[in-house]
């Protein structure tokens, strides 16, 4: 019997041996993702697809894959690039990689929060530009982090991991979410539930940890920035499209809020002529929330494990759409 065929949309930071033993693999070797039209060709008659958040997986693509298609395995926890209902309608399970990137993403959130408050990137640019002439009492001042108020929007694994870090900085921590946590967990993390609007009004730092959905698309717009303190700093390590980029530019350039640090943009990558790139009070990193060596290897291994399970007709260890098994 011939081996199942698998297409992997980029080189992965792990060994493919376990997969090679059971499948014929094609890996897209280029740095840029396969263009959609190419992907449509590549998926023809495959059994499994291992994809990334940069690949659009829609109904047309699922149909193009044909009747042998058994599994989509995404190397990411987020899956807003995949048409879940189309995959579910075709009984295709979708794998993803929750849990393993929680701490790495919370760490980057913390790095951005601290770098933004203490103006680390600006200070580095200042020094390299030869502007460090002497110690100055009012040079590059920023707000305190210790003791400040933190607002966490979305309180899943990553939001909670950020709260654990904030606790170590004696912060007053508010969160908002579709689900209020059990009182025991709130007590353990030292957090208080509040509404989205009141969180925006109270927080010195606001950090986003909610998935992108129809409900959260451009959740941050003019009105939300108007509610925030003028001294507030916004951090986004979730998905770029949760924040309206024009409203963000307006808020930062007018001094409506003090600063922002974002690891994700709308669109991605950020266009090189985006006005956001001209702002000194904005730090932008290229979607590296999960980019620790250990985390990326674990994500790749998890994606391979999901893929193998799907190819072998077993339930995926981490499945986005378990309805396919009903
Ligand atoms: C994810 O997993 O969804 C991140 O955005 C990339 O690691």
mmCIF file of N, CA and C and ligand atoms in Angstrom, residues 53 74-80 96-98 101 105 158 237-239 263-264 268 287-291 295-296 299, ligand 1:
data_model
loop_
_atom_site.group_PDB
_atom_site.id
_atom_site.type_symbol
_atom_site.label_atom_id
_atom_site.label_comp_id
_atom_site.label_asym_id
_atom_site.label_seq_id
_atom_site.Cartn_x
_atom_site.Cartn_y
_atom_site.Cartn_z
ATOM 1 N N UNK A 53 0.151 29.966 10.417
ATOM 2 C CA UNK A 53 -0.866 31.016 10.451
ATOM 3 C C UNK A 53 -0.816 31.935 9.235
ATOM 4 N N UNK A 74 -2.146 22.621 12.244
ATOM 5 C CA UNK A 74 -1.570 23.965 12.233
ATOM 6 C C UNK A 74 -0.531 24.097 13.347
ATOM 7 N N UNK A 75 0.650 24.619 12.988
ATOM 8 C CA UNK A 75 1.682 24.853 14.009
ATOM 9 C C UNK A 75 1.470 26.242 14.617
ATOM 10 N N UNK A 76 0.457 26.346 15.460
ATOM 11 C CA UNK A 76 0.113 27.593 16.169
ATOM 12 C C UNK A 76 -1.052 27.252 17.080
ATOM 13 N N UNK A 77 -1.232 28.067 18.097
ATOM 14 C CA UNK A 77 -2.434 27.863 18.912
ATOM 15 C C UNK A 77 -3.632 28.535 18.247
ATOM 16 N N UNK A 78 -3.404 29.708 17.622
ATOM 17 C CA UNK A 78 -4.477 30.438 16.946
ATOM 18 C C UNK A 78 -4.758 29.804 15.587
ATOM 19 N N UNK A 79 -6.009 29.943 15.124
ATOM 20 C CA UNK A 79 -6.359 29.301 13.849
ATOM 21 C C UNK A 79 -7.350 30.159 13.055
ATOM 22 N N UNK A 80 -7.229 31.479 13.198
ATOM 23 C CA UNK A 80 -8.164 32.367 12.506
ATOM 24 C C UNK A 80 -7.936 32.396 10.997
ATOM 25 N N UNK A 96 -4.049 21.891 16.494
ATOM 26 C CA UNK A 96 -3.302 23.114 16.811
ATOM 27 C C UNK A 96 -2.409 22.842 18.016
ATOM 28 N N UNK A 97 -1.723 23.878 18.505
ATOM 29 C CA UNK A 97 -0.662 23.612 19.495
ATOM 30 C C UNK A 97 -0.832 24.431 20.783
ATOM 31 N N UNK A 98 -1.920 24.197 21.512
ATOM 32 C CA UNK A 98 -2.121 24.984 22.734
ATOM 33 C C UNK A 98 -1.164 24.571 23.861
ATOM 34 N N UNK A 101 3.103 27.166 24.118
ATOM 35 C CA UNK A 101 3.644 28.508 23.862
ATOM 36 C C UNK A 101 3.148 29.543 24.867
ATOM 37 N N UNK A 105 4.944 33.266 25.172
ATOM 38 C CA UNK A 105 4.157 34.435 24.751
ATOM 39 C C UNK A 105 3.969 35.404 25.913
ATOM 40 N N UNK A 158 -2.808 32.297 28.266
ATOM 41 C CA UNK A 158 -1.754 33.315 28.157
ATOM 42 C C UNK A 158 -2.077 34.510 29.059
ATOM 43 N N UNK A 237 0.031 41.049 21.930
ATOM 44 C CA UNK A 237 0.783 39.887 21.424
ATOM 45 C C UNK A 237 -0.199 38.825 20.914
ATOM 46 N N UNK A 238 -1.457 39.229 20.661
ATOM 47 C CA UNK A 238 -2.485 38.240 20.275
ATOM 48 C C UNK A 238 -2.626 38.197 18.745
ATOM 49 N N UNK A 239 -3.485 39.030 18.202
ATOM 50 C CA UNK A 239 -3.634 39.129 16.754
ATOM 51 C C UNK A 239 -3.781 40.599 16.389
ATOM 52 N N UNK A 263 3.292 43.002 18.922
ATOM 53 C CA UNK A 263 4.037 41.935 18.248
ATOM 54 C C UNK A 263 3.283 41.463 17.007
ATOM 55 N N UNK A 264 2.088 42.032 16.824
ATOM 56 C CA UNK A 264 1.200 41.598 15.747
ATOM 57 C C UNK A 264 0.588 42.844 15.117
ATOM 58 N N UNK A 268 -0.330 41.750 8.357
ATOM 59 C CA UNK A 268 1.025 41.268 8.631
ATOM 60 C C UNK A 268 1.646 40.774 7.342
ATOM 61 N N UNK A 287 5.891 39.414 15.138
ATOM 62 C CA UNK A 287 5.124 38.215 15.543
ATOM 63 C C UNK A 287 6.058 37.109 16.066
ATOM 64 N N UNK A 288 6.765 37.439 17.139
ATOM 65 C CA UNK A 288 7.741 36.488 17.706
ATOM 66 C C UNK A 288 7.342 36.022 19.106
ATOM 67 N N UNK A 289 6.051 36.135 19.435
ATOM 68 C CA UNK A 289 5.603 35.772 20.791
ATOM 69 C C UNK A 289 6.052 34.383 21.222
ATOM 70 N N UNK A 290 5.967 33.420 20.333
ATOM 71 C CA UNK A 290 6.311 32.039 20.715
ATOM 72 C C UNK A 290 7.742 31.668 20.320
ATOM 73 N N UNK A 291 8.542 32.680 19.940
ATOM 74 C CA UNK A 291 9.834 32.371 19.313
ATOM 75 C C UNK A 291 10.967 32.080 20.292
ATOM 76 N N UNK A 295 10.294 26.404 22.657
ATOM 77 C CA UNK A 295 8.857 26.465 22.357
ATOM 78 C C UNK A 295 8.572 26.105 20.904
ATOM 79 N N UNK A 296 9.375 26.669 19.993
ATOM 80 C CA UNK A 296 9.099 26.399 18.576
ATOM 81 C C UNK A 296 9.310 24.916 18.246
ATOM 82 N N UNK A 299 6.244 23.169 19.545
ATOM 83 C CA UNK A 299 5.089 23.427 18.658
ATOM 84 C C UNK A 299 5.163 22.544 17.410
HETATM 85 C C1 LIG B 1 0.019 31.277 17.673
HETATM 86 O O1 LIG B 1 0.449 30.164 17.976
HETATM 87 O O2 LIG B 1 -1.164 31.469 17.414
HETATM 88 C C2 LIG B 1 0.992 32.417 17.662
HETATM 89 O O3 LIG B 1 0.467 33.565 17.174
HETATM 90 C C3 LIG B 1 2.269 32.040 16.940
HETATM 91 O O4 LIG B 1 2.955 31.204 17.765
#
